[in-house]
PDB file of C-alpha atoms in Angstrom:
ATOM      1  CA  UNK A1487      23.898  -9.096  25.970  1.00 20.00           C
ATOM      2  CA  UNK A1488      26.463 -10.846  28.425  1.00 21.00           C
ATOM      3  CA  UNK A1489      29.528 -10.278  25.757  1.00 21.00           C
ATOM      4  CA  UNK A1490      28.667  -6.458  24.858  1.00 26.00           C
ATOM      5  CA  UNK A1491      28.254  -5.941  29.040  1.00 22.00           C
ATOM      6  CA  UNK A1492      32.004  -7.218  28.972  1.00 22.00           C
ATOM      7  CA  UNK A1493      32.844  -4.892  26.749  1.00 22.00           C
ATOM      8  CA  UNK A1494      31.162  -1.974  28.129  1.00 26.00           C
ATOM      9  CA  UNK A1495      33.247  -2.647  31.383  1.00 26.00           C
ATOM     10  CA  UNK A1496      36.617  -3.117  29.758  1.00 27.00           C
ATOM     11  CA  UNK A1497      35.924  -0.114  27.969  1.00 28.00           C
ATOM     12  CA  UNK A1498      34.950   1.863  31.173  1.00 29.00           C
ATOM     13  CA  UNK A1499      38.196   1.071  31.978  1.00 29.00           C
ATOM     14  CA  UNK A1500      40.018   3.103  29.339  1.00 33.00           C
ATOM     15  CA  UNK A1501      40.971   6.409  29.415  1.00 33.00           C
ATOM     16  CA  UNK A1502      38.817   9.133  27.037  1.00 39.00           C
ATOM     17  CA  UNK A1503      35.723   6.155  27.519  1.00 42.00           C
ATOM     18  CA  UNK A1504      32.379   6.992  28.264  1.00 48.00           C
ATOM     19  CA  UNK A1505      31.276   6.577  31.583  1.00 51.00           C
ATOM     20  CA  UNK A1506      29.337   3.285  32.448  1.00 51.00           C
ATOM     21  CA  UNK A1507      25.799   2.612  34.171  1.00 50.00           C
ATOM     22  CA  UNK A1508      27.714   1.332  37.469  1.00 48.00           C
ATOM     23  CA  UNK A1509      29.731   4.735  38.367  1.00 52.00           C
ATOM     24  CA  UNK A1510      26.314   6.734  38.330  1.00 62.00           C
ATOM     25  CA  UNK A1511      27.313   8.671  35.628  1.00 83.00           C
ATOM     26  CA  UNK A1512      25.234   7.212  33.044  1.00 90.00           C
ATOM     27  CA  UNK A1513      21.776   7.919  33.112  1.00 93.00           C
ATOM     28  CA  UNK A1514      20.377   7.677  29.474  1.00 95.00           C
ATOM     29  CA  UNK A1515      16.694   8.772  28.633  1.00 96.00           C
ATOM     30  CA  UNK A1516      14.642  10.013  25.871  1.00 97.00           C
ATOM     31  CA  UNK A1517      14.756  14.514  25.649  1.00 97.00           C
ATOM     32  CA  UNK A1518      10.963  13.977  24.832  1.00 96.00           C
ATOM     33  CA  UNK A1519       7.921  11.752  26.225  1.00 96.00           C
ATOM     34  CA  UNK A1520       6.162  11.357  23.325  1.00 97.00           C
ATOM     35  CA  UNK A1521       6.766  11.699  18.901  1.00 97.00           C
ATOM     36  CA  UNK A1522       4.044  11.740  16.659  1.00 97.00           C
ATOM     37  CA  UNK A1523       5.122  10.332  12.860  1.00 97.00           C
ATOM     38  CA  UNK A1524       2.265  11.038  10.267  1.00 96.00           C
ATOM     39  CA  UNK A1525       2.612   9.243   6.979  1.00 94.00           C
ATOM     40  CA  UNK A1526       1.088  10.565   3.803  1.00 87.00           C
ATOM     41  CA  UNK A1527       1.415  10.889   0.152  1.00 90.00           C
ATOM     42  CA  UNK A1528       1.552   7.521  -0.366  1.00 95.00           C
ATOM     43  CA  UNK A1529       1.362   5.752  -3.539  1.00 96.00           C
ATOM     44  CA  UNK A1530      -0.600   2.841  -4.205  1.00 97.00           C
ATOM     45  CA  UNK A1531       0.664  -0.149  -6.353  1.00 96.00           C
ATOM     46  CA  UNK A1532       2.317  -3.428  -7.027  1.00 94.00           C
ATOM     47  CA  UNK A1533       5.651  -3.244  -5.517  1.00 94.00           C
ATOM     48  CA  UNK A1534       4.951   0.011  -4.000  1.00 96.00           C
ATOM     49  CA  UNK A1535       6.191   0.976  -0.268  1.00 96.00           C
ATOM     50  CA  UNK A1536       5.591   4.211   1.964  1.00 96.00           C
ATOM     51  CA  UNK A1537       8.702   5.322   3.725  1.00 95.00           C
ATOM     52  CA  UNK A1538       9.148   7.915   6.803  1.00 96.00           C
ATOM     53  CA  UNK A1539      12.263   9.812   8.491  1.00 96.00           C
ATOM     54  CA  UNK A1540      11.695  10.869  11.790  1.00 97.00           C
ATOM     55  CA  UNK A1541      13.986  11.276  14.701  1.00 97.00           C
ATOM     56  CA  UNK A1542      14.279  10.252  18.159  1.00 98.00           C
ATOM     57  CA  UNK A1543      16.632  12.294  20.471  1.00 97.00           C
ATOM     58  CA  UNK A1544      18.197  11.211  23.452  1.00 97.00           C
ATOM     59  CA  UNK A1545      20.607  12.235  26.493  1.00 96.00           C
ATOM     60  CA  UNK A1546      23.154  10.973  29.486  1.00 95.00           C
ATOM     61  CA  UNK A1547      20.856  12.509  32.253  1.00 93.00           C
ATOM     62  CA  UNK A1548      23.786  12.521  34.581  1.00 90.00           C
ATOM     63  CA  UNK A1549      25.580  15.477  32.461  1.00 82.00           C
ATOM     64  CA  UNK A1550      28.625  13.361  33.413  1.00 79.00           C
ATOM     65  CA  UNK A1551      29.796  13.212  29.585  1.00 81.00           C
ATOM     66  CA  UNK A1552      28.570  10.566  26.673  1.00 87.00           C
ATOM     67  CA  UNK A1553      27.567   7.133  27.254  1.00 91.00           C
ATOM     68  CA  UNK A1554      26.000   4.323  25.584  1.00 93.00           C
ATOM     69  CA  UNK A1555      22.538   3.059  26.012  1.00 95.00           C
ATOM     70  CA  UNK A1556      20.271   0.728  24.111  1.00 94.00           C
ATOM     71  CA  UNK A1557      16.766   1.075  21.989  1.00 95.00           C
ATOM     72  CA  UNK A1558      13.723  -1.084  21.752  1.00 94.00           C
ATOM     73  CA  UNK A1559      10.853  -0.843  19.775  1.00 94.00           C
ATOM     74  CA  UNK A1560       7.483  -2.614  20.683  1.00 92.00           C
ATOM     75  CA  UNK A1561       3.388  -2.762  20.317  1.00 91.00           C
ATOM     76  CA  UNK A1562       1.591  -0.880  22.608  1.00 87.00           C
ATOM     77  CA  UNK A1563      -1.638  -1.446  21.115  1.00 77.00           C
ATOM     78  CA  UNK A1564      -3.206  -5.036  20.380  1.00 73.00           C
ATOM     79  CA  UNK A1565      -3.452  -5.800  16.332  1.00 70.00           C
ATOM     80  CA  UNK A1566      -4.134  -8.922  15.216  1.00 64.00           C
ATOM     81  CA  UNK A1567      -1.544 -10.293  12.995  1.00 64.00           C
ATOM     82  CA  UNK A1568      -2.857 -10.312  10.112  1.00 71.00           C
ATOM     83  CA  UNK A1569      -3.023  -6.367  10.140  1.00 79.00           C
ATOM     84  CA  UNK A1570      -3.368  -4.799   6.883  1.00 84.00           C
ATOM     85  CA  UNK A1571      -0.944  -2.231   7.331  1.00 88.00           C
ATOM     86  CA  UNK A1572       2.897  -4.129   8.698  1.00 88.00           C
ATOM     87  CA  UNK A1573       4.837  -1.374   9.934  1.00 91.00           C
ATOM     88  CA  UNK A1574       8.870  -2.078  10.405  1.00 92.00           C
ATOM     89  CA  UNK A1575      11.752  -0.125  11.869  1.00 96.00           C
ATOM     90  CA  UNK A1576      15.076   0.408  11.041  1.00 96.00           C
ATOM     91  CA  UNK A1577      18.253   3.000  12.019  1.00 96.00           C
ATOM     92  CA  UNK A1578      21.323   2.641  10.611  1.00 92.00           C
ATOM     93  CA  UNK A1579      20.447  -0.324   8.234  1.00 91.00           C
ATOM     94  CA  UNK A1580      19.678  -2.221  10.896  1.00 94.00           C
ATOM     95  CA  UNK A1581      16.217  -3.252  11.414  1.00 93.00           C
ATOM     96  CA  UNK A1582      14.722  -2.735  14.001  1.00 92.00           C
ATOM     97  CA  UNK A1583      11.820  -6.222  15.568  1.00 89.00           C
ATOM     98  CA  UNK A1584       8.536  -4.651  16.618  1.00 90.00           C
ATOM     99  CA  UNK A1585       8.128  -6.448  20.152  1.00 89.00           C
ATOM    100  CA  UNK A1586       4.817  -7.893  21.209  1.00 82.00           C
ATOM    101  CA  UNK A1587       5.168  -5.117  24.445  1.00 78.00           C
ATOM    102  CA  UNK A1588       7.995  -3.817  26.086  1.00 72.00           C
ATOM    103  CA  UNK A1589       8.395  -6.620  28.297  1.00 73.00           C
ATOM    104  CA  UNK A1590       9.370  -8.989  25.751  1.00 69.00           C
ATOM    105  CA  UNK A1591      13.104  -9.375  25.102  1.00 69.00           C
ATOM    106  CA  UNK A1592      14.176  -9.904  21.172  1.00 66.00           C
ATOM    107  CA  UNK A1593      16.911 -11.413  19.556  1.00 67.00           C
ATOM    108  CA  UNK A1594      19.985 -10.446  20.836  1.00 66.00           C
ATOM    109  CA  UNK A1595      20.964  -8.563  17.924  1.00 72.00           C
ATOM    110  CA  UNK A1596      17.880  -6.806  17.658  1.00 83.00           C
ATOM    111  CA  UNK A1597      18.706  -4.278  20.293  1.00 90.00           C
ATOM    112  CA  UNK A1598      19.685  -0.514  18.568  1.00 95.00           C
ATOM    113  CA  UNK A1599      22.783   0.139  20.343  1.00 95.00           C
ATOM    114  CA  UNK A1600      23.568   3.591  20.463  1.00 95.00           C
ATOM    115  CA  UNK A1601      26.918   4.757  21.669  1.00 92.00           C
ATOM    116  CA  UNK A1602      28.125   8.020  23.012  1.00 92.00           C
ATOM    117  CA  UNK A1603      24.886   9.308  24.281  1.00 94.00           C
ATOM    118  CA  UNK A1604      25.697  13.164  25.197  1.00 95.00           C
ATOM    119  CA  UNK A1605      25.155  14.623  28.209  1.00 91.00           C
ATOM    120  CA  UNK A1606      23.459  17.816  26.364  1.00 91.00           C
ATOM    121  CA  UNK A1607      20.104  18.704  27.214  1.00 91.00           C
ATOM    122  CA  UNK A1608      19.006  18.694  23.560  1.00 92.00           C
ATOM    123  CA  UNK A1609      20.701  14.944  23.912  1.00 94.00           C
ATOM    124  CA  UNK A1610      21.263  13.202  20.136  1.00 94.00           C
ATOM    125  CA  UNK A1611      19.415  12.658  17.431  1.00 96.00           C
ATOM    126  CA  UNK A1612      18.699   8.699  16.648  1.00 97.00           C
ATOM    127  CA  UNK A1613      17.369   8.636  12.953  1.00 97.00           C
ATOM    128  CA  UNK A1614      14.888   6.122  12.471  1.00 97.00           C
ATOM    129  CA  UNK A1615      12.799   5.242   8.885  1.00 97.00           C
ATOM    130  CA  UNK A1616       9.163   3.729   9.398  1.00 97.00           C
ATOM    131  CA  UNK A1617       8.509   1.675   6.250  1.00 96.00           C
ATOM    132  CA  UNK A1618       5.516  -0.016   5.443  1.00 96.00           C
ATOM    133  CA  UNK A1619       4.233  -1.881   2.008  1.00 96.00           C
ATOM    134  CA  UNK A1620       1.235  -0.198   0.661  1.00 97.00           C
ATOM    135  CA  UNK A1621       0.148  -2.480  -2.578  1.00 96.00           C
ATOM    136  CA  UNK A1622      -3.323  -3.792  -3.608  1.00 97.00           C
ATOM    137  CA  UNK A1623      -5.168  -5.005  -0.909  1.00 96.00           C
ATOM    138  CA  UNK A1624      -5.333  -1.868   1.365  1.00 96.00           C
ATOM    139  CA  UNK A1625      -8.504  -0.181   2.540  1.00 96.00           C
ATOM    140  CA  UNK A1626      -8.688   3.672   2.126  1.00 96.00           C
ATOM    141  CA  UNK A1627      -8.839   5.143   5.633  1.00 95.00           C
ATOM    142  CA  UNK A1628      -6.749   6.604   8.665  1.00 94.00           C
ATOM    143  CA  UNK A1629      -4.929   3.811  10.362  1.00 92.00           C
ATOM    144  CA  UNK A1630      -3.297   4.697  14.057  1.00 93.00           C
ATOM    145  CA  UNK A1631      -1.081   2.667  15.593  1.00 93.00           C
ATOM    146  CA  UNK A1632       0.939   2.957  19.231  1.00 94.00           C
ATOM    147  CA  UNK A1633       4.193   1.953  19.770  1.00 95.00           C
ATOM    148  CA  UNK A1634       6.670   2.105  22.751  1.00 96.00           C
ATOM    149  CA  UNK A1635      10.407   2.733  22.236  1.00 96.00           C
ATOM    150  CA  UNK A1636      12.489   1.650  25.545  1.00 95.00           C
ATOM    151  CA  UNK A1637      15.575   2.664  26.463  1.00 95.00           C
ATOM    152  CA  UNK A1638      17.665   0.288  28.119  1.00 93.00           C
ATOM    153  CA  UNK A1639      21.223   0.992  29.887  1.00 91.00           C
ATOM    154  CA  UNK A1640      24.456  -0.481  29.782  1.00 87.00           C
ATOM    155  CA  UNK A1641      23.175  -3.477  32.088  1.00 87.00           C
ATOM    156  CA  UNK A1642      19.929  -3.873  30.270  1.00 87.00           C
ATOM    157  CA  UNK A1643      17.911  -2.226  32.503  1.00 91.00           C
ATOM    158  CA  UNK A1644      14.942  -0.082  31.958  1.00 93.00           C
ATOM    159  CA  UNK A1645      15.922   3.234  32.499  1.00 95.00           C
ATOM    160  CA  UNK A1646      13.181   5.360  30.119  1.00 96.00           C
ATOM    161  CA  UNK A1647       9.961   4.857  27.589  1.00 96.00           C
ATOM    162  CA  UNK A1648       8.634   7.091  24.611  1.00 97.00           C
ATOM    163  CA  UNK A1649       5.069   6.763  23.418  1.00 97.00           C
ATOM    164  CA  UNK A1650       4.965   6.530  19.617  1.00 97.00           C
ATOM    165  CA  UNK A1651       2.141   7.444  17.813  1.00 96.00           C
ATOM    166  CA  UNK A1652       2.163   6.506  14.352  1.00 96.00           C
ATOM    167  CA  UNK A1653      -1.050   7.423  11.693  1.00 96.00           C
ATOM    168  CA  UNK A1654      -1.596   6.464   8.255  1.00 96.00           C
ATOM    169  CA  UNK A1655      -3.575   7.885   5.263  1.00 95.00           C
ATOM    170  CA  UNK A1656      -4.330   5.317   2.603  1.00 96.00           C
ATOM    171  CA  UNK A1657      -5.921   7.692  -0.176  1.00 96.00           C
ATOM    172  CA  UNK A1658      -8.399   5.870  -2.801  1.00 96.00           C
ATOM    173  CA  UNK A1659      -6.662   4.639  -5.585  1.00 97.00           C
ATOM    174  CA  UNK A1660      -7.560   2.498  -8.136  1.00 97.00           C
ATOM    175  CA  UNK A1661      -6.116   0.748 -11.210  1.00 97.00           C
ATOM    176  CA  UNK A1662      -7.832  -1.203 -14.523  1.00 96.00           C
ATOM    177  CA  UNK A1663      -6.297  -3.198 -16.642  1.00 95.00           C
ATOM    178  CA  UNK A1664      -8.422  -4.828 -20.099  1.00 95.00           C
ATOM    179  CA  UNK A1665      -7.172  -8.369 -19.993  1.00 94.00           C
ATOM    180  CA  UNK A1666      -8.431 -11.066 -23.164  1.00 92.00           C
ATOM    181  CA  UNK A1667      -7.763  -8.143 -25.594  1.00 91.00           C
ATOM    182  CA  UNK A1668      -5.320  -8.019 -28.367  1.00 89.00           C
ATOM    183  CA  UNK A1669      -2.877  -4.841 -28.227  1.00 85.00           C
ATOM    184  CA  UNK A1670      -0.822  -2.757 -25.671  1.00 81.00           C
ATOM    185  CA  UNK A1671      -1.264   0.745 -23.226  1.00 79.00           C
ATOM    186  CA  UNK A1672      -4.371   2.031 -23.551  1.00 83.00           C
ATOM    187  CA  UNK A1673      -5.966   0.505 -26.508  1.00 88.00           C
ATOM    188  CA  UNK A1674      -7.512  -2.710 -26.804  1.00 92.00           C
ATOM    189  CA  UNK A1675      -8.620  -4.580 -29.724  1.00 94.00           C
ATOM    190  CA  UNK A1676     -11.654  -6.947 -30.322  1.00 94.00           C
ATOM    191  CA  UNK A1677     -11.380  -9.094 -32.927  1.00 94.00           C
ATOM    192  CA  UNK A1678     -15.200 -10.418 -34.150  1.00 94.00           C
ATOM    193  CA  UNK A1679     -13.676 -12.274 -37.376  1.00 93.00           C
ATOM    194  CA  UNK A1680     -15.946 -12.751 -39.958  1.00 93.00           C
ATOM    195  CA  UNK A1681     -19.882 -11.485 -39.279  1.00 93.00           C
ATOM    196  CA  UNK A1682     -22.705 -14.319 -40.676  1.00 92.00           C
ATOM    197  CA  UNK A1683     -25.633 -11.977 -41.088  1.00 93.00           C
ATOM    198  CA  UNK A1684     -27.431 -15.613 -40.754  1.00 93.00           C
ATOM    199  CA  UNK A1685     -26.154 -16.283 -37.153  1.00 94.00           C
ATOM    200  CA  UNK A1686     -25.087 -15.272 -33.919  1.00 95.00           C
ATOM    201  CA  UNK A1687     -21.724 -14.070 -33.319  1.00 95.00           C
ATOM    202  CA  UNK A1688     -19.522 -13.998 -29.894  1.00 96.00           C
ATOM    203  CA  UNK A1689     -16.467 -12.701 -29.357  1.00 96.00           C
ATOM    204  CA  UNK A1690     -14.096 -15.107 -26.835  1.00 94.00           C
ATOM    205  CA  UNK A1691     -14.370 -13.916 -23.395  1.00 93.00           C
ATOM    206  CA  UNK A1692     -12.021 -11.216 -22.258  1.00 96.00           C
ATOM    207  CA  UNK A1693     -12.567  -8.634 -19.282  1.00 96.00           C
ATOM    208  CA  UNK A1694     -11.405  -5.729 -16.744  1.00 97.00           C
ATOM    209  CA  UNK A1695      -9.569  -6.762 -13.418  1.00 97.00           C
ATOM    210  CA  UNK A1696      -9.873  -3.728 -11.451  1.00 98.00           C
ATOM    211  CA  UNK A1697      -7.996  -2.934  -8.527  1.00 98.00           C
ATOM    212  CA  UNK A1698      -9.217  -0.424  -5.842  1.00 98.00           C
ATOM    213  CA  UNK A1699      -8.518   0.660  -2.161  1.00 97.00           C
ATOM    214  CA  UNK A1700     -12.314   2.033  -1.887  1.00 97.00           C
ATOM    215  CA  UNK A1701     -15.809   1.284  -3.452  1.00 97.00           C
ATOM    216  CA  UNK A1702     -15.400   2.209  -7.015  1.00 98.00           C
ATOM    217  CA  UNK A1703     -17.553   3.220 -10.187  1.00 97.00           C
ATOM    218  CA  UNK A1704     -17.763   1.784 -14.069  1.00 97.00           C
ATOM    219  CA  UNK A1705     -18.477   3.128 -16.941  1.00 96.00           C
ATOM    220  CA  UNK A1706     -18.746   2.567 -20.676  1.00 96.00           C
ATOM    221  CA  UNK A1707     -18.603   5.128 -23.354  1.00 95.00           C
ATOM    222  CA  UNK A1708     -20.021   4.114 -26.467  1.00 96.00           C
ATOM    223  CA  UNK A1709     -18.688   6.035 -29.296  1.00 95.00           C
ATOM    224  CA  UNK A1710     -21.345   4.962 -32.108  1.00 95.00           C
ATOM    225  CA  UNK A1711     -24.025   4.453 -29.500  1.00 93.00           C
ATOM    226  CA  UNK A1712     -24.290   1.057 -29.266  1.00 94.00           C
ATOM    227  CA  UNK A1713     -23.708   0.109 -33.002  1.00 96.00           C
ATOM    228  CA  UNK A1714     -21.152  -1.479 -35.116  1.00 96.00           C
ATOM    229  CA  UNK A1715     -20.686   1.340 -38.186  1.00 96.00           C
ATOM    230  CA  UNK A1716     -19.324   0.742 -41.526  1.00 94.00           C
ATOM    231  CA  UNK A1717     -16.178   2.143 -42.508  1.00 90.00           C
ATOM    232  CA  UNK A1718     -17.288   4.306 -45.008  1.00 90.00           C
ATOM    233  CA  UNK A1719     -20.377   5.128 -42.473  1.00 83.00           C
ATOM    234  CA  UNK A1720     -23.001   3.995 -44.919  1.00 83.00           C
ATOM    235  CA  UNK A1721     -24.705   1.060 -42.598  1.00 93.00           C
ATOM    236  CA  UNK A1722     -24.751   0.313 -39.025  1.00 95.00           C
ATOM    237  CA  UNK A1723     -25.004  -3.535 -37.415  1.00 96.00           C
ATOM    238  CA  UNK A1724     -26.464  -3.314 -33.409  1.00 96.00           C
ATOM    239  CA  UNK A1725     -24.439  -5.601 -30.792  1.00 97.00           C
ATOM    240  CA  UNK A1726     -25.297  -6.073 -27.040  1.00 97.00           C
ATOM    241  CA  UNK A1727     -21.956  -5.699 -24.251  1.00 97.00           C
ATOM    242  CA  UNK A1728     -22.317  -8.090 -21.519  1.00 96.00           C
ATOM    243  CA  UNK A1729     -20.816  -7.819 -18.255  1.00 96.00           C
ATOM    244  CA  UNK A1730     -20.980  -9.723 -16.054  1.00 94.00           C
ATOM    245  CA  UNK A1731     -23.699 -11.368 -17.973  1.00 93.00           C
ATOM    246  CA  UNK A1732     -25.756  -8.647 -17.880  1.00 94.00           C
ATOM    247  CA  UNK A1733     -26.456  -6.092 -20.450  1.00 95.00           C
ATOM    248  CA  UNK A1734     -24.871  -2.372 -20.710  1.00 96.00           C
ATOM    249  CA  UNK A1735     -26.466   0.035 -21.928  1.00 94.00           C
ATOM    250  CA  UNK A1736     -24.127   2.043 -24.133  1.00 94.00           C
ATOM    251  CA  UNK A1737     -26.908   4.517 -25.789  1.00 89.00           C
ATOM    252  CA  UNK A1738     -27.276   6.275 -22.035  1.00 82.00           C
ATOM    253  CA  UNK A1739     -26.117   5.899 -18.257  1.00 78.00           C
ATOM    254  CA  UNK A1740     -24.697   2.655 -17.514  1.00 87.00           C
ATOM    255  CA  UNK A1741     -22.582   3.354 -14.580  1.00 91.00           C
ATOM    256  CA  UNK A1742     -22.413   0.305 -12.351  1.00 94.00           C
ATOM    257  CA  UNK A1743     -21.233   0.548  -8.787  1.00 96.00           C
ATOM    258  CA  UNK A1744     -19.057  -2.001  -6.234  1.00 97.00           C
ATOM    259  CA  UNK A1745     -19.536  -1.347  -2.648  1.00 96.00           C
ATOM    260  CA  UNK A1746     -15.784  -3.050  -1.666  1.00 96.00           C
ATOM    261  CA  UNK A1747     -12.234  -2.210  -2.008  1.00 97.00           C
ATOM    262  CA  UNK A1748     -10.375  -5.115  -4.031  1.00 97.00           C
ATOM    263  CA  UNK A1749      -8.209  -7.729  -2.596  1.00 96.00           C
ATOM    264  CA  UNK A1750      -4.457  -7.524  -3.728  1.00 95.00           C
ATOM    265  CA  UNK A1751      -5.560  -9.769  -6.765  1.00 96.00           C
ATOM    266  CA  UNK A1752      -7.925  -7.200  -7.620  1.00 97.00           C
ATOM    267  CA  UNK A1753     -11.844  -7.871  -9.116  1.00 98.00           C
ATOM    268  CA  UNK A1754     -12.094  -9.796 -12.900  1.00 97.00           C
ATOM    269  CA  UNK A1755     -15.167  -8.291 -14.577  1.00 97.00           C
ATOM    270  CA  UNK A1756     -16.096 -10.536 -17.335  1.00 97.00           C
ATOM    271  CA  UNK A1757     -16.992  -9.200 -20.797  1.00 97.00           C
ATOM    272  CA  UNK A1758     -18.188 -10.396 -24.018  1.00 97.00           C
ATOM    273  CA  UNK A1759     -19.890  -8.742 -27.333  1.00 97.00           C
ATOM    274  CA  UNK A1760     -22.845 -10.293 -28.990  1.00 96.00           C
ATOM    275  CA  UNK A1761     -24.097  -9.583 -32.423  1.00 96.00           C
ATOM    276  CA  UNK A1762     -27.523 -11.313 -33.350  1.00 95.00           C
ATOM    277  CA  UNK A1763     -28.560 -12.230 -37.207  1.00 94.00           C
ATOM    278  CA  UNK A1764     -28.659  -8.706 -39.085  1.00 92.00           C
ATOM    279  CA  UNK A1765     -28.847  -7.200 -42.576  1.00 91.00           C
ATOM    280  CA  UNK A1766     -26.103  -4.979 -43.644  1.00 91.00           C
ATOM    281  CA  UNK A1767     -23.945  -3.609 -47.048  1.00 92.00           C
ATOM    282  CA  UNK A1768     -20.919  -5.821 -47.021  1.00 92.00           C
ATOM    283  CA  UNK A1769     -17.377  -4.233 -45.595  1.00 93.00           C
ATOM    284  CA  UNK A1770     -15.613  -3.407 -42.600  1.00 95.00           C
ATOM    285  CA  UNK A1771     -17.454  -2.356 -39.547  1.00 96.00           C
ATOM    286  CA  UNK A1772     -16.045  -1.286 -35.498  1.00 96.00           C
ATOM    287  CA  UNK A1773     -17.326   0.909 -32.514  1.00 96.00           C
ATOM    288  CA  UNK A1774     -14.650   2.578 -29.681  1.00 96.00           C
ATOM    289  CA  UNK A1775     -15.981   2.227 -26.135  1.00 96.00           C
ATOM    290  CA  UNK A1776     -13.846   4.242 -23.488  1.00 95.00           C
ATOM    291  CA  UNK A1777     -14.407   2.267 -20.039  1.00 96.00           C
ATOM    292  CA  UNK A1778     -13.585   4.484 -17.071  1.00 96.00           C
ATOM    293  CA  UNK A1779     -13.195   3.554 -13.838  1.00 97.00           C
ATOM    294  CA  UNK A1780     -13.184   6.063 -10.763  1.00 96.00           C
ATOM    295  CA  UNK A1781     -12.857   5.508  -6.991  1.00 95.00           C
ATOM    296  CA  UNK A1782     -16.009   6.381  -4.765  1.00 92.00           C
TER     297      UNK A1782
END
């Protein structure tokens, strides 16, 4: 701060400068009290991030021609820090510290210094971009946060606040993923090997990892109710699913319900297919089950 006052005062100095804090002339402040920013449409997923443009205008209150001023940005609310949702600043490229309150003093180069502040009423426009991560891990809801900007003069004085209101929609998303499986996309393979009509058979674990901003819902699909068929459709061999351990039914309603949203690492559903001693015509034999998964 003490170097850029030095300039400021050298550059007073100059013809064609604006006019400094100490001549009276400079009297920067925001054109409005008070800007409301509310984020939607956001996208949930790894690596995702919600982004927001909104502008902040100010003015030389003195009329007496441009001048330069500085900008703050800091909590005006209390959230813990481990808040879910960790909004940042930036203008210009330069990003912008979220203060504890507007008391607290950042890092020197922290301050948004904005130069030849009009003396308009409709002031200048400061373009600022909210940005905020929004990956796995979120809760679906409305999340409000307040924030002060401060407007400091050539001295570092307060000269002017702006309440800033920021609100959030996180929809309900969610995600599945078949993990243990053979294959790619959409389609997953398991593999039984070789059925012994004289013994149990289990297929090696595999599961879902589901990932959710909300309570969600699963189902299974079964597309030969609950039975292995034979290629040619001439015999049928029963199996039991299993998830979590426990059975699903897949000749009826089997639509199993979590009460949570999912961490960022998501929920691993363990699965496994069972087929007990049978009799059967030799050959080939396989069942499609479509597992859905739907927010709630």
């Amino acid at each position: 701060m003490t170097i850029l006052r030095t300039i400021f005062v050298a550059g007073a100095l100059c013809a064609g400068a604006s006019v400094s804090a100490q001549d009276g002339g400079c009297r920067p402040e925001f054109v409005d009290t008070t800007e409301n920013v509310n984020v939607s449409g956001i996208q949930i997923g790894a690596g995702e991030r919600a982004r927001e443009n909104f502008e902040i205008r100010v003015r030389n209150a003195a009329g007496n021609g441009p001048c330069e001023a500085f900008m703050r940005i800091a909590r005006r609310d209390s959230v813990a820090a481990d808040d879910p949702v960790q909004f940042n600043f930036s203008s210009g490229g330069q990003r912008l510290e979220v203060l504890a309150d507007d008391a607290t003093a950042g890092p020197i180069n922290n301050d948004l210094f904005l130069r030849g502040v009009p003396g308009s009423r409709n002031g200048r426009a400061v373009r600022v971009q909210l940005g905020f991560p929004t990956e796995w891990g979120l809760d679906a809801g409305t999340y409000s946060r307040d924030f002060v900007a401060t407007l400091r003069d050539a001295n570092g004085d307060l000269v002017d606040t702006l309440e800033l209101s920021v609100r959030v929609n996180i929809p309900s998303a969610v995600a599945l993923r078949i993990v243990g499986a053979s294959g790619r996309g959409s389609v997953r393979r398991i593999n039984l090997g070789s059925l012994d009509p004289d013994a149990f058979t289990r297929s090696d674990p595999f599961g879902l990892r589901i990932w959710s901003t909300s309570p969600y819902r699963v189902e299974f699909t079964s597309e030969n109710q609950g039975v292995l068929r034979h290629h040619q459709g001439r015999d049928e061999i029963p199996y039991v699913l299993r998830m979590r351990g426990e059975k699903v039914d897949l000749m009826g309603a089997n639509g199993r319900e979590f009460v949570e949203h999912t961490d960022s690492l998501g929920d691993l559903h363990p699965l496994r297919v069972m087929v007990d001693p049978f009799f059967a015509e030799a050959g080939k034999y396989a069942d499609r089950v479509r597992v859905s998964v739907s927010a709630i």
